[in-house]
Structure formats: C-alpha cells, structure tokens
Short mmCIF file of C-alpha atoms and ligand atoms in Angstrom, two decimals:
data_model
loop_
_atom_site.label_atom_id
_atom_site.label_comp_id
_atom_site.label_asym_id
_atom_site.label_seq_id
_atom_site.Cartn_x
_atom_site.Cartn_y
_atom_site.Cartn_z
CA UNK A 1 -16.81 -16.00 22.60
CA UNK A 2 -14.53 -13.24 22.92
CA UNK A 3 -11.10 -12.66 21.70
CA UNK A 4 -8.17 -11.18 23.74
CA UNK A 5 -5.20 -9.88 22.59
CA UNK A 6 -2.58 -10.17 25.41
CA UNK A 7 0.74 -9.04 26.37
CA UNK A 8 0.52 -5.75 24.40
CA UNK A 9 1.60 -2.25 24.73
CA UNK A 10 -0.41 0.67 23.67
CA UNK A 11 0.14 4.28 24.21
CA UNK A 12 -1.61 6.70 26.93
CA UNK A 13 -2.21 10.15 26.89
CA UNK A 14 0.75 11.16 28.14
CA UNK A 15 3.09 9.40 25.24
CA UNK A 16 4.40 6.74 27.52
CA UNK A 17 4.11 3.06 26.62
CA UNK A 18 1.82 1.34 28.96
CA UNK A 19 0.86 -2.66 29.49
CA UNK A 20 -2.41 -3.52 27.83
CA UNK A 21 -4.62 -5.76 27.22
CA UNK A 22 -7.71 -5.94 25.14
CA UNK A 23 -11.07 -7.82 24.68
CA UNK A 24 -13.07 -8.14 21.68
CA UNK A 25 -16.87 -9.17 21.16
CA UNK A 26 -17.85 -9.10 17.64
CA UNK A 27 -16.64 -5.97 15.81
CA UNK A 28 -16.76 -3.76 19.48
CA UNK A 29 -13.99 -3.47 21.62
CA UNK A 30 -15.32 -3.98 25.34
CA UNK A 31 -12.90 -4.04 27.66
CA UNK A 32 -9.07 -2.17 27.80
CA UNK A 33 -7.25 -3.07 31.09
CA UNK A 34 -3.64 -3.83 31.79
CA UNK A 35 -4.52 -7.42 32.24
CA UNK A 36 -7.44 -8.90 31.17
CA UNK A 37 -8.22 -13.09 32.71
CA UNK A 38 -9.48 -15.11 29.62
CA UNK A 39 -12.32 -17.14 29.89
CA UNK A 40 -12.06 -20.41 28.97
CA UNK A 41 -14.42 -19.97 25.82
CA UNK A 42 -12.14 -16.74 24.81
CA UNK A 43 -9.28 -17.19 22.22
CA UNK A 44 -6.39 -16.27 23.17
CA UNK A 45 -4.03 -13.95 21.26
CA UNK A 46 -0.76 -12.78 22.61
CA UNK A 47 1.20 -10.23 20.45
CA UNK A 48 4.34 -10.29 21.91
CA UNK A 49 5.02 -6.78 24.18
CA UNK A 50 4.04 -5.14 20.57
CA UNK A 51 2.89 -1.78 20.12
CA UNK A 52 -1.32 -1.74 20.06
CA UNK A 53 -2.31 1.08 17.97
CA UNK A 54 -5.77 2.15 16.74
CA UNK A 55 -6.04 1.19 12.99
CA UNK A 56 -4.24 3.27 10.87
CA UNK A 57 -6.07 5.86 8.54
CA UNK A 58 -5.27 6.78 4.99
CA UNK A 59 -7.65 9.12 3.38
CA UNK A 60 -5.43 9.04 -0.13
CA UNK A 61 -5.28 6.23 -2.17
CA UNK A 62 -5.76 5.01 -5.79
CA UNK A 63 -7.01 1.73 -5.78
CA UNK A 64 -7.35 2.00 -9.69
CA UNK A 65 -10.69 -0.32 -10.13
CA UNK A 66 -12.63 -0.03 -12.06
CA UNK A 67 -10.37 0.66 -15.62
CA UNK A 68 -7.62 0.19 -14.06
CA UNK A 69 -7.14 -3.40 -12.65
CA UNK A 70 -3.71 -4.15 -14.15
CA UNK A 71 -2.41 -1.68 -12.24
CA UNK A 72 -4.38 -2.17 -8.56
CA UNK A 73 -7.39 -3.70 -7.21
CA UNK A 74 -9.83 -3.02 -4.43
CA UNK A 75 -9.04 -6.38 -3.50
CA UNK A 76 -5.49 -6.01 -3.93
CA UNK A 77 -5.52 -2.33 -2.79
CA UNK A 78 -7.09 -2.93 0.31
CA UNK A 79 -4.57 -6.08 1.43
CA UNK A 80 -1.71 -3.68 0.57
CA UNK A 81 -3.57 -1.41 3.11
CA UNK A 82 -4.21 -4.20 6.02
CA UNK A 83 -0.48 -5.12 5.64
CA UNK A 84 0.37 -1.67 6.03
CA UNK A 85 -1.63 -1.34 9.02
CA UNK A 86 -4.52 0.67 8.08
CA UNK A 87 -8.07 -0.59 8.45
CA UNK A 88 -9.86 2.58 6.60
CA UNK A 89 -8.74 4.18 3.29
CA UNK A 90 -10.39 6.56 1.33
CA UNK A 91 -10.57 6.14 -2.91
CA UNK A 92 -9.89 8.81 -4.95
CA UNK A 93 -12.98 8.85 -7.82
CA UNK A 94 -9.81 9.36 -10.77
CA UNK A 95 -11.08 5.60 -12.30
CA UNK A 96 -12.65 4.41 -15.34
CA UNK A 97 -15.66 5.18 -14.59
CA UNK A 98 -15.64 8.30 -12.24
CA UNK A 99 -17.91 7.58 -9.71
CA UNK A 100 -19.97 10.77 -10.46
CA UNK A 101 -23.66 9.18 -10.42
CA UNK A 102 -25.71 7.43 -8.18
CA UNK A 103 -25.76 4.52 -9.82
CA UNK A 104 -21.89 4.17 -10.10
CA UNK A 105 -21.29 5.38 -6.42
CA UNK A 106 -23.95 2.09 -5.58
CA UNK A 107 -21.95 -0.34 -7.72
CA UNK A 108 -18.54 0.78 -6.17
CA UNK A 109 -20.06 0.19 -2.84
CA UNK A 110 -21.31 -2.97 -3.90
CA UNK A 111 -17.58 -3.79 -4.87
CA UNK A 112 -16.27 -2.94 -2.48
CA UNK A 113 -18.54 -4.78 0.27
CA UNK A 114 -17.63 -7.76 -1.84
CA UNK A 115 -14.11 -7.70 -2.25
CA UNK A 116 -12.41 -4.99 0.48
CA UNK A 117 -10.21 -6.57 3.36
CA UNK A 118 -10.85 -2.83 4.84
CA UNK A 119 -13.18 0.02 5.23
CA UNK A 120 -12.85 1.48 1.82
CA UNK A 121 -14.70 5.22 1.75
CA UNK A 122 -15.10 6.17 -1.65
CA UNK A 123 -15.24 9.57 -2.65
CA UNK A 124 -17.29 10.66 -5.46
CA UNK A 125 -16.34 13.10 -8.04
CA UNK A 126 -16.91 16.93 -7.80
CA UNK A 127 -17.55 17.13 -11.53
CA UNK A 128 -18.49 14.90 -14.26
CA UNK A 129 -15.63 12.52 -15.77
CA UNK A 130 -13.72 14.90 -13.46
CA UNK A 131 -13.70 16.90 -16.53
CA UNK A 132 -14.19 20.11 -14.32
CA UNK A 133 -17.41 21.38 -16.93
CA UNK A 134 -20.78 20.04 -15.06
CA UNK A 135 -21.46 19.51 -11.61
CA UNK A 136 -22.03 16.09 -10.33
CA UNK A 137 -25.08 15.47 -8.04
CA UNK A 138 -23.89 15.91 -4.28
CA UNK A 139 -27.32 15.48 -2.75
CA UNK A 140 -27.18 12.04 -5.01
CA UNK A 141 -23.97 10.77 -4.32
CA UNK A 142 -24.20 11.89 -0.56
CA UNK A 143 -27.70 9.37 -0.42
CA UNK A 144 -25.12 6.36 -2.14
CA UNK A 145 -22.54 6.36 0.14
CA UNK A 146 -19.98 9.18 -0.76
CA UNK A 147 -17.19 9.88 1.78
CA UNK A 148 -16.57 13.68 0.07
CA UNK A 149 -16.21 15.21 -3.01
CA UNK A 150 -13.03 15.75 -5.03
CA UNK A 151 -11.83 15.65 -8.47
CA UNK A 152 -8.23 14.08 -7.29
CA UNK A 153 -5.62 13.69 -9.90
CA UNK A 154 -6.68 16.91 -11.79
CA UNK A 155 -7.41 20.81 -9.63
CA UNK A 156 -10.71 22.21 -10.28
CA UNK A 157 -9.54 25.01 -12.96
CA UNK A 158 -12.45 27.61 -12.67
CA UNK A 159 -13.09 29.33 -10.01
CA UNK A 160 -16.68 29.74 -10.04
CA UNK A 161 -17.67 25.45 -10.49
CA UNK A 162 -15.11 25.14 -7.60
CA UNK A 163 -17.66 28.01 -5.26
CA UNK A 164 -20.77 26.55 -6.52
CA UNK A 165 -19.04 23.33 -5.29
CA UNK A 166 -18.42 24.91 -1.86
CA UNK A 167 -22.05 26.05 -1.08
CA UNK A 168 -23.66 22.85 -2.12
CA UNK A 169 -21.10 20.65 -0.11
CA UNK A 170 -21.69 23.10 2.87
CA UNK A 171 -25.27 22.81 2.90
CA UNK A 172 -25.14 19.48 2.42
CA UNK A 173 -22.30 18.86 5.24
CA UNK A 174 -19.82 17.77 3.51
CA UNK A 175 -16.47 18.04 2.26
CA UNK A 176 -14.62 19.81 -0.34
CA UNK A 177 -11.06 17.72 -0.75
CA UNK A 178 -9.12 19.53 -3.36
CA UNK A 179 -5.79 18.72 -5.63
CA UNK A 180 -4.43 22.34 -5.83
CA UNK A 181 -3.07 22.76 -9.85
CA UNK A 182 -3.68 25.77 -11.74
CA UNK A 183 -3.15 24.19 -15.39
CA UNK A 184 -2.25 27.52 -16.10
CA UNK A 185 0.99 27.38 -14.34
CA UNK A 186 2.52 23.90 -14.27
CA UNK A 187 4.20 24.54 -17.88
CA UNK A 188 4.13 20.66 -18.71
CA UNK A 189 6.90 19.76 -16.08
CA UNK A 190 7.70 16.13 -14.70
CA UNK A 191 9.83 17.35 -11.65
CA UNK A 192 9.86 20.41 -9.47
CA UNK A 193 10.93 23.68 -10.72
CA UNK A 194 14.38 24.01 -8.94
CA UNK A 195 17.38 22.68 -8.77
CA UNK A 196 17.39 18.95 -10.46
CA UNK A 197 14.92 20.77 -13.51
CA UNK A 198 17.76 22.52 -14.07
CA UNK A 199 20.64 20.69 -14.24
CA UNK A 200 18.79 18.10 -16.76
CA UNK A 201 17.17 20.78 -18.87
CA UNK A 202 13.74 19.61 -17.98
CA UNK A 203 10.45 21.60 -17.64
CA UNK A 204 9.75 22.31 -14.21
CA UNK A 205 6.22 22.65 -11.89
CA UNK A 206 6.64 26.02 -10.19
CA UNK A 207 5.86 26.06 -6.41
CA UNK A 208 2.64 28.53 -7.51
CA UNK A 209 0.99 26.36 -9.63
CA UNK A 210 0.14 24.77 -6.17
CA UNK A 211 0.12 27.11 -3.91
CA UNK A 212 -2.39 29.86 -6.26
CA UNK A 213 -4.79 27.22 -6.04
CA UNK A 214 -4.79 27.05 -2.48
CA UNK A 215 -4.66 30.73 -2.06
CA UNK A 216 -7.91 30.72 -4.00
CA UNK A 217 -9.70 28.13 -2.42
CA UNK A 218 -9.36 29.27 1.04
CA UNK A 219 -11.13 32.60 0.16
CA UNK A 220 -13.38 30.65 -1.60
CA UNK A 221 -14.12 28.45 1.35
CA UNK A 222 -14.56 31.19 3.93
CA UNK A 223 -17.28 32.93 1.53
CA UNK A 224 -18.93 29.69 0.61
CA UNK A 225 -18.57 28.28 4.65
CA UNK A 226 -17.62 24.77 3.55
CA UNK A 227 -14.94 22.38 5.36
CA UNK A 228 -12.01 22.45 2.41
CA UNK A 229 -9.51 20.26 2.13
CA UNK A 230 -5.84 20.38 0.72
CA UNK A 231 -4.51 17.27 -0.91
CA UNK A 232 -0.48 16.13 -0.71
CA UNK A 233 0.59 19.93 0.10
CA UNK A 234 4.22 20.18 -0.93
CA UNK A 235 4.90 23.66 -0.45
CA UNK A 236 6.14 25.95 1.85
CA UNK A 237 4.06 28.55 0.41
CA UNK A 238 1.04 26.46 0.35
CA UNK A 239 2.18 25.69 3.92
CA UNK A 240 2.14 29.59 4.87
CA UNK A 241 -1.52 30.02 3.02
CA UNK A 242 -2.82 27.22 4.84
CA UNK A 243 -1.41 28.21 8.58
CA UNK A 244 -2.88 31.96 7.49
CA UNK A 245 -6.40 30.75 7.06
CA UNK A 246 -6.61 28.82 10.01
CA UNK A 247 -5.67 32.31 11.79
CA UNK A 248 -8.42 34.10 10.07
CA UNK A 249 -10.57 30.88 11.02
CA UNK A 250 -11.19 29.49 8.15
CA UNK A 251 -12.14 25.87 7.58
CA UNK A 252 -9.78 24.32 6.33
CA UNK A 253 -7.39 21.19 6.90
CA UNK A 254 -4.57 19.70 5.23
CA UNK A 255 -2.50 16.53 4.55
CA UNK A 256 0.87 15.81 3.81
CA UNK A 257 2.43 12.52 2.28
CA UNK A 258 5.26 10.50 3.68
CA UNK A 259 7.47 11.19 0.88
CA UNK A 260 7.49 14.93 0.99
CA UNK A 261 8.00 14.75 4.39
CA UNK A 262 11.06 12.42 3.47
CA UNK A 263 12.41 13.43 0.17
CA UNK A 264 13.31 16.64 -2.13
CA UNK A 265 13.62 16.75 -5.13
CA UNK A 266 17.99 16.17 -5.00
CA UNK A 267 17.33 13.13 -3.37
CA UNK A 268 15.87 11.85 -7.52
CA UNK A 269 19.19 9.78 -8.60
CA UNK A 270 19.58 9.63 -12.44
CA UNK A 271 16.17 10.57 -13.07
CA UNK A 272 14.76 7.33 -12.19
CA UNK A 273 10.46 7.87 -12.43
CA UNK A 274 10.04 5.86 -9.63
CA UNK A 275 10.54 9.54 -7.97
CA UNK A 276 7.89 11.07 -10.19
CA UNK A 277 4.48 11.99 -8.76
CA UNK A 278 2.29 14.93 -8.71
CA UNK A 279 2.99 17.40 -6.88
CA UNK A 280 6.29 16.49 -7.26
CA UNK A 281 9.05 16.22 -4.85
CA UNK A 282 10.29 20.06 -3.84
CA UNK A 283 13.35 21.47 -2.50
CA UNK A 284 15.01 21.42 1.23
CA UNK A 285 13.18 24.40 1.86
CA UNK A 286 10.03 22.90 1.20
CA UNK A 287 10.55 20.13 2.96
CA UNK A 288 11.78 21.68 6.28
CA UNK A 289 8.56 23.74 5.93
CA UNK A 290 6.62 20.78 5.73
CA UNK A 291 7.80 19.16 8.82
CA UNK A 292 7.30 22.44 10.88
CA UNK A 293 3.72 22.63 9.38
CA UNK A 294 3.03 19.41 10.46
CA UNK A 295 4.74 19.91 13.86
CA UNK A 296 2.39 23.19 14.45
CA UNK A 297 -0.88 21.99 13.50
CA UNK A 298 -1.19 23.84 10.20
CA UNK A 299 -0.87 20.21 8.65
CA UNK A 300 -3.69 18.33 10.08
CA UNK A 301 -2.50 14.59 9.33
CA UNK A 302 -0.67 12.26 6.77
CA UNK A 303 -2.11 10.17 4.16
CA UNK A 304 0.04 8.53 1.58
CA UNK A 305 -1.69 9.02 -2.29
CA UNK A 306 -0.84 5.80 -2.66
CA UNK A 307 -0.47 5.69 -6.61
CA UNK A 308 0.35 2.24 -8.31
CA UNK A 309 1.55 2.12 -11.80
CA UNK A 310 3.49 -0.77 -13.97
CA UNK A 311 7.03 -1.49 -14.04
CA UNK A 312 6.71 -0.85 -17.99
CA UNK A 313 4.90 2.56 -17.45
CA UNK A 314 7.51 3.95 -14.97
CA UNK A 315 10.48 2.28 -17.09
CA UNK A 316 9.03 5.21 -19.62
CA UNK A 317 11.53 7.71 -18.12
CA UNK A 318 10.95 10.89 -16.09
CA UNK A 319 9.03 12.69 -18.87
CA UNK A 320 7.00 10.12 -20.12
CA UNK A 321 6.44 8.12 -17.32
CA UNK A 322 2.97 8.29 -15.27
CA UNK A 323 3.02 10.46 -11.94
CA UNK A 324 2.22 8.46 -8.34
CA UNK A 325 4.28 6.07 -6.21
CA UNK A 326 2.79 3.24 -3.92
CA UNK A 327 3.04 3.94 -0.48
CA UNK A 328 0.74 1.50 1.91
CA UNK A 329 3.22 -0.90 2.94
CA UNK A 330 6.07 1.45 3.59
CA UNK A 331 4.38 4.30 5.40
CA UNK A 332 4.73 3.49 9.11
CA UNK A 333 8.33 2.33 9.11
CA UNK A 334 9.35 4.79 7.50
CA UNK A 335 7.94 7.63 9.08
CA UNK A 336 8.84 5.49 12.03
CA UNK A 337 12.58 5.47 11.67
CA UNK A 338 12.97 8.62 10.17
CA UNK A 339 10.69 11.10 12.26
CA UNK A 340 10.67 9.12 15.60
CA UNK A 341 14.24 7.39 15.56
CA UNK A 342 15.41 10.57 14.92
CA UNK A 343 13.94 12.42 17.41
CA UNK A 344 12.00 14.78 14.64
CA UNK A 345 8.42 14.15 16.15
CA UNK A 346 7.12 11.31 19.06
CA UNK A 347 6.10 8.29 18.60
CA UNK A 348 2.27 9.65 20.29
CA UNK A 349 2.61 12.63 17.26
CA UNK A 350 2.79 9.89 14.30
CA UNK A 351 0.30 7.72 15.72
CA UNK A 352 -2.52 10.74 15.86
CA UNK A 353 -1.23 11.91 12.29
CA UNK A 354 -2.50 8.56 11.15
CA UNK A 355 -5.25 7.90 13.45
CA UNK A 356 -6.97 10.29 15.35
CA UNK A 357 -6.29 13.74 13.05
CA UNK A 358 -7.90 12.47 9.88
CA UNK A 359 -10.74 11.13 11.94
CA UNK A 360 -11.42 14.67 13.82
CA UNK A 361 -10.75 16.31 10.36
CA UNK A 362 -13.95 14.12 9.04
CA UNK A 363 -15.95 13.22 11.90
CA UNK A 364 -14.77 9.82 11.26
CA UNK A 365 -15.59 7.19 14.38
CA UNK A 366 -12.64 5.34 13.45
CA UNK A 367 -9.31 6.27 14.67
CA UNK A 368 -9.45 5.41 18.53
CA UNK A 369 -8.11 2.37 20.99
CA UNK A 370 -11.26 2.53 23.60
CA UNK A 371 -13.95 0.94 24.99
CA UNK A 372 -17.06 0.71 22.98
CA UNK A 373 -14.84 1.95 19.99
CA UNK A 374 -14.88 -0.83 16.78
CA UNK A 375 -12.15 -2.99 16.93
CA UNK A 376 -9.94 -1.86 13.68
CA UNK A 377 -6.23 -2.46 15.74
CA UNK A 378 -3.12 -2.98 14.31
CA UNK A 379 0.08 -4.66 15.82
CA UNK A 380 3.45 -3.22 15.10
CA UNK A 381 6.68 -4.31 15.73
CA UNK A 382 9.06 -1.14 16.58
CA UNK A 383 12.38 -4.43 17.00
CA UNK A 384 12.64 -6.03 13.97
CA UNK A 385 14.72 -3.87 11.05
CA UNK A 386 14.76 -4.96 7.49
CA UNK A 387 14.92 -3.37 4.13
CA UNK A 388 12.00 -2.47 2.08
CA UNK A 389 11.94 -5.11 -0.72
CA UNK A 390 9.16 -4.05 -3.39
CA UNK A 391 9.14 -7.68 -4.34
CA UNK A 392 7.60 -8.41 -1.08
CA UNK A 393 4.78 -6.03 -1.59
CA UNK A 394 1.20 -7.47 -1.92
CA UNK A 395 0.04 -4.16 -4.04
CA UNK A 396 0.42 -4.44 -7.63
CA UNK A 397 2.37 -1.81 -7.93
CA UNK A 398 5.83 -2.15 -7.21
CA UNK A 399 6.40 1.89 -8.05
CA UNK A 400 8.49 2.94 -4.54
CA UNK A 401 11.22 5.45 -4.65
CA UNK A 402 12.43 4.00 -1.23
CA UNK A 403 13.41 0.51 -1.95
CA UNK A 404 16.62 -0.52 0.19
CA UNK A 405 15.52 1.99 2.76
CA UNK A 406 16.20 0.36 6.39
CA UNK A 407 13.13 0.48 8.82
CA UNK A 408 11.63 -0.49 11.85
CA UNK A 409 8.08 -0.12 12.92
CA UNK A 410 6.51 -2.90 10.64
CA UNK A 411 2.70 -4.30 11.06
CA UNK A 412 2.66 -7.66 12.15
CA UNK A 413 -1.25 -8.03 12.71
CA UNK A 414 -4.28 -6.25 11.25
CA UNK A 415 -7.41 -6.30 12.54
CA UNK A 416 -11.16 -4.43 11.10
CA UNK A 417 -14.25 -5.45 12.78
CA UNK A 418 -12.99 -7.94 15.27
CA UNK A 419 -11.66 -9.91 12.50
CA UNK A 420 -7.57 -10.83 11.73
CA UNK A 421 -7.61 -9.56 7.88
CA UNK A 422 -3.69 -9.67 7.65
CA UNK A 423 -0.91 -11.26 9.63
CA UNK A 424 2.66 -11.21 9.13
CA UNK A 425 4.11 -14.61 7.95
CA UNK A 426 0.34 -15.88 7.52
CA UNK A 427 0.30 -15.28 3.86
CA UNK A 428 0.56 -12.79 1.87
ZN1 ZN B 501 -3.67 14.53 -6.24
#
C-alpha cells in the first residue's frame, strides 16, 4: 500500500510554486508528478494547496538528556522538532554525560532509536567532559555512530588540541564544528558589549572574543585540511573572516541562528533573560552583516541552537540566568514572515537554508523532495497567522524571546520515513 499526499504545492527550481503530488512506499518517495491517480489500496492524504517542502534540517540543538531531563528530552526534543517541521536534528554532546566514549556514543544511539520522533545525529565530543585537556577517540566515536565532533557550549581554548583535532578529523573524514570563545576575552559578560551593556552597567562579550577564535581556526583548518565548522556566528567580523577564507579556499562553512538574524541586542526590553544566550544578541551592524552573509553564501545555512532552560532558571535575571533560548517551533514562521514577507530573501532561499545547505555542508542524504529520496516532508501552511504562544509549545522549555510575535508559515504535517510523526490539531 502506498500513501499519497494530494493537492499540494512544492517549489521548482526556478522559485515558483508548482502543483504536486506525491507517492510514498515505505520510507522512499517513488513517484513526484503534478497529479498522481490513487489506487484503490493507497491512502489517501490531501493537504490542502499547502506548501510541500523537504524536511527541515537543524544541525543545533540541545536536547539536554541525559542530566538534563527537567529541562528537555530526546523524546520531548525531538516532537518539538517534528512540530517545527524538521525531520533531522543534530545534538550537541554539552550533557551529563558527554558523549566522549564509545560506549556512551552506543547508549545515546540506543536512546535515541528508542525514543526519537526524528533522525537525531548526535555529535560526540572533541575532548573529554568537553573539558578541552584530552582528546576523545574520533576513530571510536566515528565506528558508534558520531555525526561530527564539537565541544558546543564551551570554544576549544588551546590552539594546539584544537589542530591535533583538525588532522585526526581530516583523516578520518570528518567534521570539526566549533563554538568560537576565547575565554580570554569574554570578561564574564551576559549581553553583548555595546550599547544595552552600557546603559545598565553590565559586563559585556566583545565582538573578538568570537571572532579571534574564528580567525584562528580557519588558519588552523587550511594547515590541518579538515572541513571546519562555525557555530551561531553573530558577528560581522566573524562574518568578514569567514567570507575571507572561503576566498583563499579554505574549508570552511558556517551557520547562523534565527534570532541573530532577527534581533540585536536593543531589541532586550528590561533585561528580561529570556534574551540571553551565547553568543549573545549584537548590534544593528551585526545584524545587517549577518543577513548579507547569508544572502552571499559566506553563511552556508541556519540552524536554531535550540537551548531549553526552566522558567525558574531564566526568572534568575540577566546575570545569573543560564544562556540559550528554544527555538524549534518558532523557526519557520518566523523567518517566514520576517525574511520572505518582507521581501529580505525568497521563499526558495529559506527553504535551501534549512534543507538542502546543511545537507551539502555534511554530505547529508536528507534535505531533498525527489524521487528515490526518503520521505522526511513537511506540510506548511504560509495562510493561517497567529501569535506565538509558548504555552502551546510541546518542548519543555518555554525560554522564547519572541512570544506575541505574529507569523505565518506554520507546520501542519510532519513526516520521517513514510510515517505521520506530528500533525497539527492531532495532539500535541
Ligand atoms: Zn554554542
């Protein structure tokens, strides 16, 4: 028995919005024409003149288990992530325990085959505890399942762990993802170095404690040949660095998250930590740089470092407070009605920053509406406009700086592997 999803509309290579239709057999897509005749066996599924889009990909998110459960789940992680529309994320290793050995990599991926609603790729540490002292063991963790290697949450502080870390991932083929942080140069801040830090007397992360890391890492990369790369770049700096290297041919790609593309930092009112993450939010300048970089190709996609925390924690103020906002549920509309509504980038653009860019930055298979492809699809609904409600949010963490924020463009149906994980309505 096949499925078919009817009455759709799905982008072609030319940006325009074309009629589709699309049959399922298993977990393959096998058949994309404008109008597909069901069988009478085939189950029917009509979404409505909806936009069809490959599955979304997120390649930065903290699903918090294990240590961490209060906070998020893979179960509850992974929903969050189907109801957003993606059907692959990518966990950072910052949990309690890091997966930095074989045998935690194998009992993650035993978790995670147990209690995912979507293809979770776990990256394994670079170093052990992410401590940033003693290599892990790539060749190891590589065997078990790892996705890449990165020490998320923290930047790899010397210089010489990060180059041994290079080599080994490039003869090994794989990735070096870094958080760029020189510990050297962040002088204890909550917020960005500008403006807002200095109106409320408050320490402030300098642009450089970023961007020196980056500067590093891409010499680093060219000597050691490895594919590196940059985490959440906020910067335009960074930005500058990163479009340099690709000019000198370096490898190297980068991501950018939807709320630097949609926030600086005098957008924070009264200091409320539900604005707080890491990097933090920059200025105007930053963020017009950002945009460009993504419009150019130095920025490679968008992932969302999805970062739950606790009402209590964040109610600790913008000092005390943990860094990291939740951002699965919220990502599409709002990139939808603020970059595409507004004429900033096309609706084509935002799809590939979420699809097919990550995927060509890691050889991923995912990403792609086409025959013989997997069937990870996602139905969105670009009509319907409502507010973002954090109490409607299936993630446990209800940590959103955009709450009120008016959107369109929200999932209605998410499928991974053939199968209808989430649907709006269907509960929650
Ligand atoms: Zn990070």
């Amino acid at each position: 028995m096949a499925v078919i999803l009817k009455n759709a509309r799905s982008l072609n290579e030319e940006g325009e919005l074309v009629a589709t239709e699309v049959k399922l057999v298993g977990d393959v897509i096998t058949e994309i024409a404008s109008r597909i005749d069901a069988g009478e066996e085939d189950e029917q599924v009509d979404v409505g003149g909806q936009l069809l889009a490959p599955g979304l990909i997120d390649l930065h998110v903290h699903l918090r288990e294990p240590g961490g459960e209060h906070k998020e789940t893979i179960a509850s992680g992974s929903l969050a992530a189907a109801k957003g529309g993606f059907t692959t994320i990518a966990a950072m290793p910052n949990t309690r325990p890091v997966p930095d050995t074989k045998e935690q990599m194998e009992w993650l991926q035993e978790r995670i085959r147990q209690t995912a609603y979507v293809n979770v790729l776990p990256y394994a540490s670079i170093t052990i505890r992410q401590l940033g002292k003693e290599r892990t063991d790539f060749a190891a963790l590589k065997a078990s399942g790892a996705f890449a290697f990165t020490d998320d949450g923290v930047g790899v502080q010397n210089a010489r762990m990060m180059y041994e870390a290079m080599k080994e991932a490039a003869a090994l083929d794989m990735a070096i993802v870094a958080h760029c942080e020189e510990e050297t140069l962040t002088y204890k801040g909550c917020v960005h170095d500008g403006e807002l830090a200095r109106k409320y007397e408050l320490s402030g992360i300098p642009s450089i404690a970023e961007s020196v890391h980056i500067a590093r890492d891409v010499l680093l990369a060219e000597a050691a040949g490895c594919h590196y790369h940059v985490c959440h770049i906020s910067t335009k700096e960074s930005v500058r660095v990163v479009r340099e290297a690709k000019r000198a041919g370096i490898r190297v790609t980068a991501e950018v998250t939807p709320h630097h593309l949609l926030l600086c930092d005098e957008d924070i009112p009264e200091l409320d930590a539900n604005f707080k993450m890491n990097p933090p939010l920059r200025s105007k300048e930053d963020r017009a740089a950002l945009i460009e970089g993504l419009l150019d190709g130095t920025i490679d996609f968008i992932a969302t470092d999805h970062a739950p925390h606790t009402e209590e924690e964040k109610r600790e103020g913008m000092e005390l407070a943990p860094f990291g906002i939740v951002g699965l549920e919220t990502a599409f509309p709002l990139l939808y009605t603020n970059l595409v509504e507004t004429h900033i980038c096309t609706l084509k653009q935002l799809i590939d920053w979420l699809t097919k860019k990550p995927a060509e930055a890691f050889g991923l298979r995912q990403g792609k509406l086409a025959v013989g492809a997997k069937a990870d699809l996602t139905v969105i609904d670009l009509q319907t406009e409502h507010p973002i409600d954090p109490d409607t949010f299936v993630s446990k963490g209800k940590n959103t700086p955009f709450a009120g924020w008016i959107c369109k463009g929200w999932p209605t149906m998410t499928f991974v592997n053939g199968k209808l994980v989430w649907q709006k309505g269907r509960e929650e």
